[in-house]
C-alpha positions as YAML, in Angstrom:
chain: A
units: angstrom
residues:
- id: 1
  name: MET
  ca: [97.59, 49.67, 26.16]
- id: 2
  name: ARG
  ca: [99.68, 47.01, 27.83]
- id: 3
  name: VAL
  ca: [100.29, 44.83, 24.78]
- id: 4
  name: ALA
  ca: [101.46, 47.75, 22.66]
- id: 5
  name: ALA
  ca: [103.69, 49.06, 25.47]
- id: 6
  name: SER
  ca: [105.28, 45.63, 25.93]
- id: 7
  name: LYS
  ca: [106.04, 45.32, 22.21]
- id: 8
  name: LEU
  ca: [107.58, 48.78, 22.11]
- id: 9
  name: ARG
  ca: [109.81, 48.07, 25.11]
- id: 10
  name: LYS
  ca: [111.07, 44.79, 23.65]
- id: 11
  name: SER
  ca: [111.93, 46.42, 20.34]
- id: 12
  name: GLY
  ca: [113.77, 49.32, 21.98]
- id: 13
  name: ILE
  ca: [111.47, 51.86, 20.34]
- id: 14
  name: ALA
  ca: [110.39, 53.31, 23.68]
- id: 15
  name: GLN
  ca: [114.01, 54.21, 24.56]
- id: 16
  name: ARG
  ca: [114.50, 55.91, 21.20]
- id: 17
  name: ILE
  ca: [111.32, 57.96, 21.64]
- id: 18
  name: SER
  ca: [112.27, 59.08, 25.17]
- id: 19
  name: SER
  ca: [115.79, 60.04, 24.05]
- id: 20
  name: GLY
  ca: [114.39, 62.32, 21.35]
- id: 21
  name: LYS
  ca: [115.93, 60.44, 18.42]
- id: 22
  name: VAL
  ca: [114.38, 60.67, 14.98]
- id: 23
  name: ILE
  ca: [111.97, 57.81, 14.30]
- id: 24
  name: SER
  ca: [112.14, 56.22, 10.87]
- id: 25
  name: ARG
  ca: [109.15, 55.35, 8.71]
- id: 26
  name: SER
  ca: [109.53, 51.63, 9.45]
- id: 27
  name: THR
  ca: [109.59, 52.35, 13.19]
- id: 28
  name: ARG
  ca: [106.41, 54.41, 12.94]
- id: 29
  name: ARG
  ca: [104.81, 51.49, 11.13]
- id: 30
  name: LEU
  ca: [105.74, 49.15, 14.01]
- id: 31
  name: ILE
  ca: [104.09, 51.55, 16.45]
- id: 32
  name: ARG
  ca: [100.89, 51.61, 14.39]
- id: 33
  name: ILE
  ca: [100.83, 47.80, 14.22]
- id: 34
  name: ALA
  ca: [101.32, 47.46, 17.98]
- id: 35
  name: VAL
  ca: [98.52, 49.91, 18.77]
- id: 36
  name: SER
  ca: [96.24, 48.32, 16.16]
- id: 37
  name: ASP
  ca: [96.76, 44.85, 17.66]
- id: 38
  name: ASP
  ca: [95.83, 46.21, 21.07]
- id: 39
  name: LEU
  ca: [92.62, 47.77, 19.75]
- id: 40
  name: VAL
  ca: [91.65, 44.41, 18.26]
- id: 41
  name: LYS
  ca: [92.07, 42.79, 21.68]
- id: 42
  name: ILE
  ca: [89.88, 45.50, 23.22]
- id: 43
  name: ARG
  ca: [87.13, 44.87, 20.66]
- id: 44
  name: GLN
  ca: [87.31, 41.11, 21.27]
- id: 45
  name: ALA
  ca: [87.01, 41.68, 25.01]
- id: 46
  name: GLU
  ca: [84.04, 43.97, 24.39]
- id: 47
  name: ARG
  ca: [82.28, 41.28, 22.35]
- id: 48
  name: ARG
  ca: [82.88, 38.73, 25.10]
- id: 49
  name: LYS
  ca: [81.39, 41.17, 27.59]
- id: 50
  name: VAL
  ca: [78.27, 41.51, 25.44]
- id: 51
  name: GLU
  ca: [77.80, 37.74, 25.55]
- id: 52
  name: ILE
  ca: [77.97, 37.87, 29.35]
- id: 53
  name: VAL
  ca: [75.44, 40.67, 29.90]
- id: 54
  name: THR
  ca: [72.85, 39.49, 27.37]
- id: 55
  name: ASP
  ca: [69.91, 37.09, 27.68]
- id: 56
  name: GLN
  ca: [68.25, 38.72, 30.66]
- id: 57
  name: SER
  ca: [64.57, 39.39, 31.29]
- id: 58
  name: PHE
  ca: [62.78, 41.73, 33.68]
- id: 59
  name: GLU
  ca: [59.12, 41.42, 34.61]
- id: 60
  name: LEU
  ca: [57.68, 44.92, 34.80]
- id: 61
  name: PRO
  ca: [54.54, 46.18, 36.54]
- id: 62
  name: GLY
  ca: [51.39, 45.77, 34.47]
- id: 63
  name: GLY
  ca: [52.33, 42.37, 33.07]
- id: 64
  name: LYS
  ca: [55.00, 43.65, 30.68]
- id: 65
  name: PHE
  ca: [58.43, 42.15, 30.12]
- id: 66
  name: LEU
  ca: [61.76, 43.67, 29.09]
- id: 67
  name: HIS
  ca: [64.05, 41.16, 27.36]
- id: 68
  name: ILE
  ca: [67.75, 41.74, 26.69]
- id: 69
  name: SER
  ca: [69.51, 39.66, 24.03]
- id: 70
  name: SER
  ca: [72.24, 39.84, 21.41]
- id: 71
  name: ASP
  ca: [69.81, 38.13, 18.98]
- id: 72
  name: HIS
  ca: [67.38, 40.80, 17.75]
- id: 73
  name: SER
  ca: [64.97, 38.17, 16.36]
- id: 74
  name: LYS
  ca: [64.64, 36.16, 19.58]
- id: 75
  name: HIS
  ca: [61.61, 38.01, 21.00]
- id: 76
  name: LYS
  ca: [58.62, 39.74, 19.45]
- id: 77
  name: GLY
  ca: [57.46, 43.21, 20.44]
- id: 78
  name: THR
  ca: [58.80, 46.74, 20.43]
- id: 79
  name: LYS
  ca: [62.54, 46.51, 19.87]
- id: 80
  name: PHE
  ca: [65.20, 49.08, 20.61]
- id: 81
  name: ALA
  ca: [68.90, 48.54, 20.05]
- id: 82
  name: PHE
  ca: [72.04, 50.53, 20.76]
- id: 83
  name: LEU
  ca: [74.19, 50.81, 17.63]
- id: 84
  name: GLY
  ca: [76.56, 52.91, 19.72]
- id: 85
  name: THR
  ca: [76.79, 53.84, 23.39]
- id: 86
  name: SER
  ca: [80.01, 55.72, 24.11]
- id: 87
  name: LEU
  ca: [83.43, 56.87, 22.91]
- id: 88
  name: PHE
  ca: [85.37, 54.05, 24.58]
- id: 89
  name: PRO
  ca: [87.84, 52.17, 22.34]
- id: 90
  name: GLY
  ca: [86.16, 49.33, 20.51]
- id: 91
  name: ARG
  ca: [82.71, 50.91, 20.80]
- id: 92
  name: THR
  ca: [80.66, 53.21, 18.57]
- id: 93
  name: GLU
  ca: [79.45, 56.75, 19.18]
- id: 94
  name: PRO
  ca: [75.89, 57.18, 20.51]
- id: 95
  name: CYS
  ca: [72.93, 55.90, 18.51]
- id: 96
  name: LEU
  ca: [69.63, 54.38, 19.66]
- id: 97
  name: LEU
  ca: [67.27, 52.70, 17.21]
- id: 98
  name: VAL
  ca: [63.62, 51.88, 17.96]
- id: 99
  name: LYS
  ca: [61.92, 49.46, 15.60]
- id: 100
  name: ASN
  ca: [58.31, 48.36, 15.31]
- id: 101
  name: GLU
  ca: [55.87, 47.34, 12.54]
- id: 102
  name: GLY
  ca: [57.95, 48.31, 9.53]
- id: 103
  name: ARG
  ca: [59.13, 51.63, 10.94]
- id: 104
  name: CYS
  ca: [62.39, 52.60, 12.60]
- id: 105
  name: PHE
  ca: [63.32, 55.67, 14.60]
- id: 106
  name: ILE
  ca: [66.98, 56.64, 14.97]
- id: 107
  name: PHE
  ca: [67.95, 58.80, 17.95]
- id: 108
  name: ASN
  ca: [71.32, 60.51, 17.43]
- id: 109
  name: CYS
  ca: [73.75, 59.63, 14.69]
- id: 110
  name: GLY
  ca: [77.36, 59.23, 15.76]
- id: 111
  name: ASP
  ca: [80.27, 58.15, 13.60]
- id: 112
  name: ASN
  ca: [80.07, 54.71, 11.92]
- id: 113
  name: VAL
  ca: [76.28, 54.50, 12.31]
- id: 114
  name: TYR
  ca: [75.96, 53.88, 8.57]
- id: 115
  name: ARG
  ca: [78.25, 50.84, 8.85]
- id: 116
  name: GLU
  ca: [76.42, 49.52, 11.91]
- id: 117
  name: LEU
  ca: [73.03, 49.85, 10.21]
- id: 118
  name: GLN
  ca: [74.26, 47.96, 7.17]
- id: 119
  name: ARG
  ca: [75.79, 45.19, 9.26]
- id: 120
  name: ALA
  ca: [72.77, 44.70, 11.50]
- id: 121
  name: SER
  ca: [70.10, 44.99, 8.76]
- id: 122
  name: TYR
  ca: [67.91, 47.22, 10.91]
- id: 123
  name: LEU
  ca: [66.51, 49.48, 8.19]
- id: 124
  name: GLU
  ca: [62.77, 49.43, 7.55]
- id: 125
  name: LYS
  ca: [60.41, 50.95, 4.98]
- id: 126
  name: GLN
  ca: [60.12, 54.20, 6.94]
- id: 127
  name: CYS
  ca: [62.94, 55.83, 8.88]
- id: 128
  name: THR
  ca: [62.87, 59.00, 10.99]
- id: 129
  name: ILE
  ca: [65.91, 60.56, 12.67]
- id: 130
  name: PHE
  ca: [65.88, 62.52, 15.94]
- id: 131
  name: VAL
  ca: [68.84, 64.47, 17.39]
- id: 132
  name: THR
  ca: [68.94, 65.25, 21.11]
- id: 133
  name: SER
  ca: [71.58, 68.00, 20.98]
- id: 134
  name: MET
  ca: [74.14, 69.61, 18.70]
- id: 135
  name: ASP
  ca: [77.05, 67.80, 20.35]
- id: 136
  name: ILE
  ca: [79.40, 66.66, 17.59]
- id: 137
  name: ASN
  ca: [79.17, 63.06, 18.87]
- id: 138
  name: ASN
  ca: [75.44, 63.06, 18.09]
- id: 139
  name: ILE
  ca: [75.56, 64.48, 14.55]
- id: 140
  name: VAL
  ca: [78.94, 63.65, 13.02]
- id: 141
  name: GLY
  ca: [77.60, 60.55, 11.25]
- id: 142
  name: LEU
  ca: [74.49, 62.21, 9.86]
- id: 143
  name: PRO
  ca: [75.85, 63.51, 6.50]
- id: 144
  name: GLY
  ca: [77.52, 60.16, 5.85]
- id: 145
  name: LEU
  ca: [74.25, 58.37, 6.51]
- id: 146
  name: LEU
  ca: [72.32, 60.62, 4.11]
- id: 147
  name: SER
  ca: [74.67, 60.78, 1.14]
- id: 148
  name: PRO
  ca: [74.76, 57.07, 0.10]
- id: 149
  name: GLY
  ca: [70.98, 57.10, -0.29]
- id: 150
  name: VAL
  ca: [70.47, 53.90, 1.72]
- id: 151
  name: LEU
  ca: [67.67, 55.31, 3.86]
- id: 152
  name: PRO
  ca: [64.18, 54.81, 2.42]
- id: 153
  name: PRO
  ca: [62.50, 58.03, 1.29]
- id: 154
  name: PRO
  ca: [61.32, 60.33, 2.62]
- id: 155
  name: VAL
  ca: [64.14, 60.98, 5.12]
- id: 156
  name: VAL
  ca: [62.74, 63.17, 7.90]
- id: 157
  name: ILE
  ca: [65.02, 64.65, 10.57]
- id: 158
  name: TYR
  ca: [64.12, 66.46, 13.81]
- id: 159
  name: GLY
  ca: [66.65, 68.33, 15.93]
- id: 160
  name: PRO
  ca: [67.68, 71.57, 17.65]
- id: 161
  name: GLN
  ca: [68.31, 74.86, 15.90]
- id: 162
  name: GLY
  ca: [71.51, 74.75, 13.84]
- id: 163
  name: LEU
  ca: [71.06, 71.20, 12.58]
- id: 164
  name: ARG
  ca: [69.78, 72.34, 9.18]
- id: 165
  name: GLN
  ca: [72.77, 74.63, 8.65]
- id: 166
  name: TYR
  ca: [75.24, 71.91, 9.73]
- id: 167
  name: ILE
  ca: [73.88, 69.40, 7.21]
- id: 168
  name: ARG
  ca: [73.83, 71.95, 4.40]
- id: 169
  name: ALA
  ca: [77.40, 73.11, 5.02]
- id: 170
  name: THR
  ca: [78.80, 69.57, 5.33]
- id: 171
  name: LEU
  ca: [77.10, 68.26, 2.20]
- id: 172
  name: ARG
  ca: [78.22, 71.28, 0.16]
- id: 173
  name: ALA
  ca: [81.81, 71.09, 1.41]
- id: 174
  name: CYS
  ca: [82.00, 67.45, 0.30]
- id: 175
  name: PHE
  ca: [80.07, 68.01, -2.97]
- id: 176
  name: ALA
  ca: [77.70, 65.30, -1.71]
- id: 177
  name: ARG
  ca: [74.23, 64.52, -3.02]
- id: 178
  name: VAL
  ca: [71.28, 62.85, -1.28]
- id: 179
  name: PRO
  ca: [69.45, 60.69, -3.84]
- id: 180
  name: THR
  ca: [66.42, 60.13, -1.59]
- id: 181
  name: LYS
  ca: [66.03, 63.83, -0.64]
- id: 182
  name: TYR
  ca: [65.68, 64.90, 2.99]
- id: 183
  name: THR
  ca: [63.77, 67.28, 5.27]
- id: 184
  name: VAL
  ca: [64.95, 68.90, 8.50]
- id: 185
  name: HIS
  ca: [62.49, 70.18, 11.12]
- id: 186
  name: GLU
  ca: [64.15, 72.36, 13.75]
- id: 187
  name: LEU
  ca: [62.91, 72.67, 17.34]
- id: 188
  name: LEU
  ca: [62.96, 76.29, 18.54]
- id: 189
  name: LEU
  ca: [62.77, 77.45, 22.13]
- id: 190
  name: ASN
  ca: [60.92, 80.76, 21.78]
- id: 191
  name: ASN
  ca: [59.29, 83.18, 19.36]
- id: 192
  name: ASP
  ca: [62.36, 85.43, 19.19]
- id: 193
  name: LEU
  ca: [64.18, 82.88, 17.04]
- id: 194
  name: ARG
  ca: [63.72, 82.83, 13.30]
- id: 195
  name: VAL
  ca: [60.69, 81.04, 11.92]
- id: 196
  name: GLY
  ca: [60.48, 79.48, 8.48]
- id: 197
  name: ASN
  ca: [63.00, 78.36, 5.88]
- id: 198
  name: GLN
  ca: [62.57, 81.57, 3.92]
- id: 199
  name: GLN
  ca: [64.25, 83.61, 6.67]
- id: 200
  name: SER
  ca: [67.23, 81.30, 7.02]
- id: 201
  name: GLN
  ca: [70.40, 82.98, 5.83]
- id: 202
  name: ASP
  ca: [71.66, 79.76, 4.27]
- id: 203
  name: LEU
  ca: [70.51, 78.65, 0.84]
- id: 204
  name: MET
  ca: [68.87, 75.25, 0.79]
- id: 205
  name: HIS
  ca: [70.87, 72.27, -0.42]
- id: 206
  name: GLU
  ca: [69.76, 71.08, -3.83]
- id: 207
  name: ASP
  ca: [68.48, 67.79, -2.39]
- id: 208
  name: GLU
  ca: [66.75, 69.39, 0.60]
- id: 209
  name: LEU
  ca: [62.98, 69.69, 0.93]
- id: 210
  name: TYR
  ca: [61.28, 72.41, 2.96]
- id: 211
  name: GLY
  ca: [61.04, 71.69, 6.67]
- id: 212
  name: ASP
  ca: [59.25, 73.41, 9.54]
- id: 213
  name: ASP
  ca: [60.53, 75.43, 12.47]
- id: 214
  name: LEU
  ca: [58.59, 74.08, 15.44]
- id: 215
  name: LEU
  ca: [57.98, 76.33, 18.44]
- id: 216
  name: CYS
  ca: [57.39, 75.03, 21.96]
- id: 217
  name: SER
  ca: [53.72, 74.48, 22.70]
- id: 218
  name: GLY
  ca: [52.05, 75.74, 25.85]
- id: 219
  name: ASN
  ca: [53.45, 72.90, 27.96]
- id: 220
  name: ASP
  ca: [56.98, 73.29, 26.56]
- id: 221
  name: SER
  ca: [56.73, 70.23, 24.35]
- id: 222
  name: TYR
  ca: [56.86, 69.52, 20.63]
- id: 223
  name: PRO
  ca: [54.38, 67.01, 19.16]
- id: 224
  name: LEU
  ca: [56.42, 65.52, 16.32]
- id: 225
  name: VAL
  ca: [54.77, 62.30, 15.12]
- id: 226
  name: GLU
  ca: [51.07, 61.61, 15.66]
- id: 227
  name: ASP
  ca: [49.11, 58.84, 13.95]
- id: 228
  name: ASP
  ca: [46.85, 55.90, 14.76]
- id: 229
  name: HIS
  ca: [49.74, 53.70, 15.90]
- id: 230
  name: LEU
  ca: [52.16, 55.86, 17.88]
- id: 231
  name: ASN
  ca: [53.14, 59.30, 19.13]
- id: 232
  name: VAL
  ca: [56.58, 60.90, 19.45]
- id: 233
  name: ILE
  ca: [56.93, 64.11, 21.42]
- id: 234
  name: SER
  ca: [59.97, 66.16, 22.41]
- id: 235
  name: TRP
  ca: [60.69, 68.74, 25.05]
- id: 236
  name: SER
  ca: [63.58, 70.97, 26.04]
- id: 237
  name: LEU
  ca: [65.93, 69.54, 28.67]
- id: 238
  name: CYS
  ca: [68.45, 72.35, 29.00]
- id: 239
  name: GLN
  ca: [67.94, 76.03, 28.21]
- id: 240
  name: LYS
  ca: [71.61, 77.09, 28.17]
- id: 241
  name: LYS
  ca: [72.71, 74.59, 25.56]
- id: 242
  name: GLN
  ca: [69.59, 73.38, 23.82]
- id: 243
  name: SER
  ca: [69.10, 69.70, 24.48]
- id: 244
  name: CYS
  ca: [65.96, 67.72, 23.70]
- id: 245
  name: GLY
  ca: [64.35, 64.70, 25.29]
- id: 246
  name: PHE
  ca: [62.00, 62.38, 23.43]
- id: 247
  name: ILE
  ca: [59.12, 60.07, 24.34]
- id: 248
  name: TYR
  ca: [58.10, 57.27, 22.00]
- id: 249
  name: LYS
  ca: [54.65, 55.93, 22.89]
- id: 250
  name: GLU
  ca: [52.54, 53.38, 21.07]
- id: 251
  name: THR
  ca: [48.76, 53.59, 21.08]
- id: 252
  name: GLY
  ca: [46.38, 50.64, 21.16]
- id: 253
  name: THR
  ca: [46.61, 47.56, 23.34]
- id: 254
  name: SER
  ca: [50.40, 47.49, 23.81]
- id: 255
  name: GLY
  ca: [50.87, 51.08, 24.93]
- id: 256
  name: ASN
  ca: [54.63, 50.55, 25.07]
- id: 257
  name: SER
  ca: [56.54, 53.73, 25.91]
- id: 258
  name: ILE
  ca: [60.22, 54.68, 25.88]
- id: 259
  name: ALA
  ca: [61.72, 57.97, 27.11]
- id: 260
  name: LEU
  ca: [65.20, 59.14, 26.11]
- id: 261
  name: VAL
  ca: [67.07, 61.85, 28.02]
- id: 262
  name: SER
  ca: [70.68, 63.01, 27.86]
- id: 263
  name: ARG
  ca: [73.16, 63.75, 30.61]
- id: 264
  name: LYS
  ca: [72.31, 67.47, 30.24]
- id: 265
  name: SER
  ca: [68.78, 66.98, 31.54]
- id: 266
  name: GLU
  ca: [67.52, 69.29, 34.26]
- id: 267
  name: ARG
  ca: [65.49, 67.48, 36.87]
- id: 268
  name: VAL
  ca: [62.19, 69.37, 37.13]
- id: 269
  name: PRO
  ca: [60.81, 70.41, 33.69]
- id: 270
  name: TRP
  ca: [60.49, 67.02, 32.01]
- id: 271
  name: CYS
  ca: [59.40, 64.76, 34.87]
- id: 272
  name: LEU
  ca: [55.65, 65.05, 34.31]
- id: 273
  name: LYS
  ca: [56.00, 64.42, 30.58]
- id: 274
  name: ALA
  ca: [57.58, 60.98, 31.08]
- id: 275
  name: LYS
  ca: [55.42, 59.88, 34.01]
- id: 276
  name: ASP
  ca: [54.93, 56.08, 34.29]
- id: 277
  name: VAL
  ca: [57.03, 55.36, 31.19]
- id: 278
  name: ASP
  ca: [57.90, 51.70, 30.58]
- id: 279
  name: VAL
  ca: [61.60, 52.29, 29.87]
- id: 280
  name: LEU
  ca: [63.73, 55.33, 30.69]
- id: 281
  name: VAL
  ca: [66.91, 55.42, 28.60]
- id: 282
  name: HIS
  ca: [69.25, 57.78, 30.41]
- id: 283
  name: GLU
  ca: [72.68, 58.84, 29.17]
- id: 284
  name: ILE
  ca: [75.19, 59.25, 32.00]
- id: 285
  name: ASP
  ca: [78.73, 60.57, 32.23]
- id: 286
  name: ASN
  ca: [80.35, 57.30, 33.39]
- id: 287
  name: THR
  ca: [80.47, 58.25, 37.08]
- id: 288
  name: ILE
  ca: [78.76, 57.01, 40.23]
- id: 289
  name: HIS
  ca: [77.14, 60.43, 40.59]
- id: 290
  name: GLY
  ca: [75.74, 60.24, 37.05]
- id: 291
  name: ALA
  ca: [74.22, 56.83, 37.79]
- id: 292
  name: GLN
  ca: [72.69, 58.16, 41.00]
- id: 293
  name: ILE
  ca: [71.06, 61.03, 39.09]
- id: 294
  name: ALA
  ca: [69.66, 58.54, 36.57]
- id: 295
  name: GLY
  ca: [68.22, 56.45, 39.41]
- id: 296
  name: ASP
  ca: [66.70, 59.52, 41.07]
- id: 297
  name: GLN
  ca: [65.06, 60.66, 37.85]
- id: 298
  name: ALA
  ca: [63.71, 57.19, 37.09]
- id: 299
  name: LYS
  ca: [62.16, 57.11, 40.57]
- id: 300
  name: ALA
  ca: [60.74, 60.64, 40.19]
- id: 301
  name: ILE
  ca: [58.80, 59.72, 37.05]
- id: 302
  name: ASN
  ca: [57.84, 56.26, 38.36]
- id: 303
  name: ALA
  ca: [59.51, 54.54, 35.41]
- id: 304
  name: LYS
  ca: [59.08, 50.78, 35.23]
- id: 305
  name: SER
  ca: [62.69, 50.17, 34.16]
- id: 306
  name: LEU
  ca: [65.94, 52.07, 33.62]
- id: 307
  name: VAL
  ca: [68.57, 51.56, 30.92]
- id: 308
  name: MET
  ca: [71.79, 53.57, 31.29]
- id: 309
  name: SER
  ca: [73.89, 54.51, 28.27]
- id: 310
  name: GLY
  ca: [77.49, 55.72, 28.30]
- id: 311
  name: CYS
  ca: [78.80, 53.47, 31.08]
- id: 312
  name: SER
  ca: [82.17, 51.74, 31.17]
- id: 313
  name: ARG
  ca: [82.56, 48.14, 30.02]
- id: 314
  name: THR
  ca: [81.76, 46.63, 33.41]
- id: 315
  name: GLY
  ca: [79.61, 49.36, 34.93]
- id: 316
  name: SER
  ca: [79.03, 47.30, 38.08]
- id: 317
  name: GLN
  ca: [79.40, 50.26, 40.43]
- id: 318
  name: GLU
  ca: [77.15, 52.46, 38.31]
- id: 319
  name: LEU
  ca: [74.57, 49.66, 38.16]
- id: 320
  name: GLU
  ca: [74.43, 49.25, 41.94]
- id: 321
  name: ALA
  ca: [74.31, 53.02, 42.49]
- id: 322
  name: ALA
  ca: [71.35, 53.40, 40.13]
- id: 323
  name: LYS
  ca: [69.49, 50.45, 41.68]
- id: 324
  name: SER
  ca: [69.87, 51.84, 45.20]
- id: 325
  name: ARG
  ca: [68.42, 55.22, 44.16]
- id: 326
  name: PHE
  ca: [65.75, 53.80, 41.83]
- id: 327
  name: GLY
  ca: [64.52, 51.22, 44.34]
- id: 328
  name: LYS
  ca: [63.85, 48.61, 41.64]
- id: 329
  name: ALA
  ca: [65.90, 45.74, 40.22]
- id: 330
  name: SER
  ca: [64.93, 46.46, 36.60]
- id: 331
  name: VAL
  ca: [68.10, 48.40, 35.79]
- id: 332
  name: ALA
  ca: [70.36, 47.50, 32.87]
- id: 333
  name: LEU
  ca: [73.41, 48.83, 31.05]
- id: 334
  name: SER
  ca: [73.38, 49.47, 27.33]
- id: 335
  name: MET
  ca: [75.97, 47.74, 25.17]
- id: 336
  name: ASP
  ca: [76.63, 47.97, 21.46]
- id: 337
  name: HIS
  ca: [74.42, 45.64, 19.37]
- id: 338
  name: VAL
  ca: [72.37, 44.46, 22.33]
- id: 339
  name: THR
  ca: [68.63, 44.41, 21.57]
- id: 340
  name: PHE
  ca: [65.97, 45.23, 24.15]
- id: 341
  name: THR
  ca: [62.44, 43.94, 23.49]
- id: 342
  name: LEU
  ca: [59.38, 45.26, 25.29]
- id: 343
  name: ASN
  ca: [56.25, 43.10, 25.14]
- id: 344
  name: ASN
  ca: [53.18, 41.95, 27.08]
- id: 345
  name: ASN
  ca: [53.48, 38.18, 26.82]
- id: 346
  name: GLY
  ca: [56.94, 37.37, 28.12]
...
């Protein structure tokens, strides 16, 4: 933080810290102000970067288009937005929101997601939450999103084993209530794991409704949402530390499809399940190697486009690395509050 460091040097605080002298309360306040000012500059730079990378369009095979814009009302179609993409200063922890025809699907729930949802007015009449793994970055904002009761009922949550216990323990520790009630469906890897809420050692929270324990089907996938308009399925990405991938696919004339995988994904098991998907959203670890893996996996499943989440602010090197492996130009970086729209009419 160059600005903060410059202020501290000019005020002589840096010399006092290095010499081991006791720092007064007023001096500590100056340090906090300097660091806070620097964080504001980072956020302003991040917003300027969003303005630069937005307003792009890719023409995809099959006559479809993928539009990228900071204005979520600019294009009509299936919309997905990143309320958070990484842990970098000035950005929000991971959260992807898919929105279509009065329904929204939230994938992961990092810190400050509640604030971002309120600010962006993304909530719809029906809201379903999906968690890819039990990483703290993916679930830390979940209790805070439930307790204010802003989500429309019923609140349905899908995630790996342990998610139900985490929500119960957090809500009880904070004496929190959930006015709209909620249900947690856990995704289990094999028959040896417990089945059913009755066998869970934890008592249910007073605002919790009974959920199911879903076992892998014969093809190692979980059919989660099935109706006349869309399907959402999940599958296991990593056996050692359970991580789930998801495919959102609309039925009917549009047939828009979005696949979401995390950086923990193993290459072979999930490829056939996401074959020919319109958009592959791939979380990477902010390295050239991570971008190359994302490009390889997008090519393996014959995805029409690739969106990488978790990159640095510029991400130019990661972008070029992914394009070279993917073999297509339809590669984009995710940024906070940037809306992607998938449609058939441009």
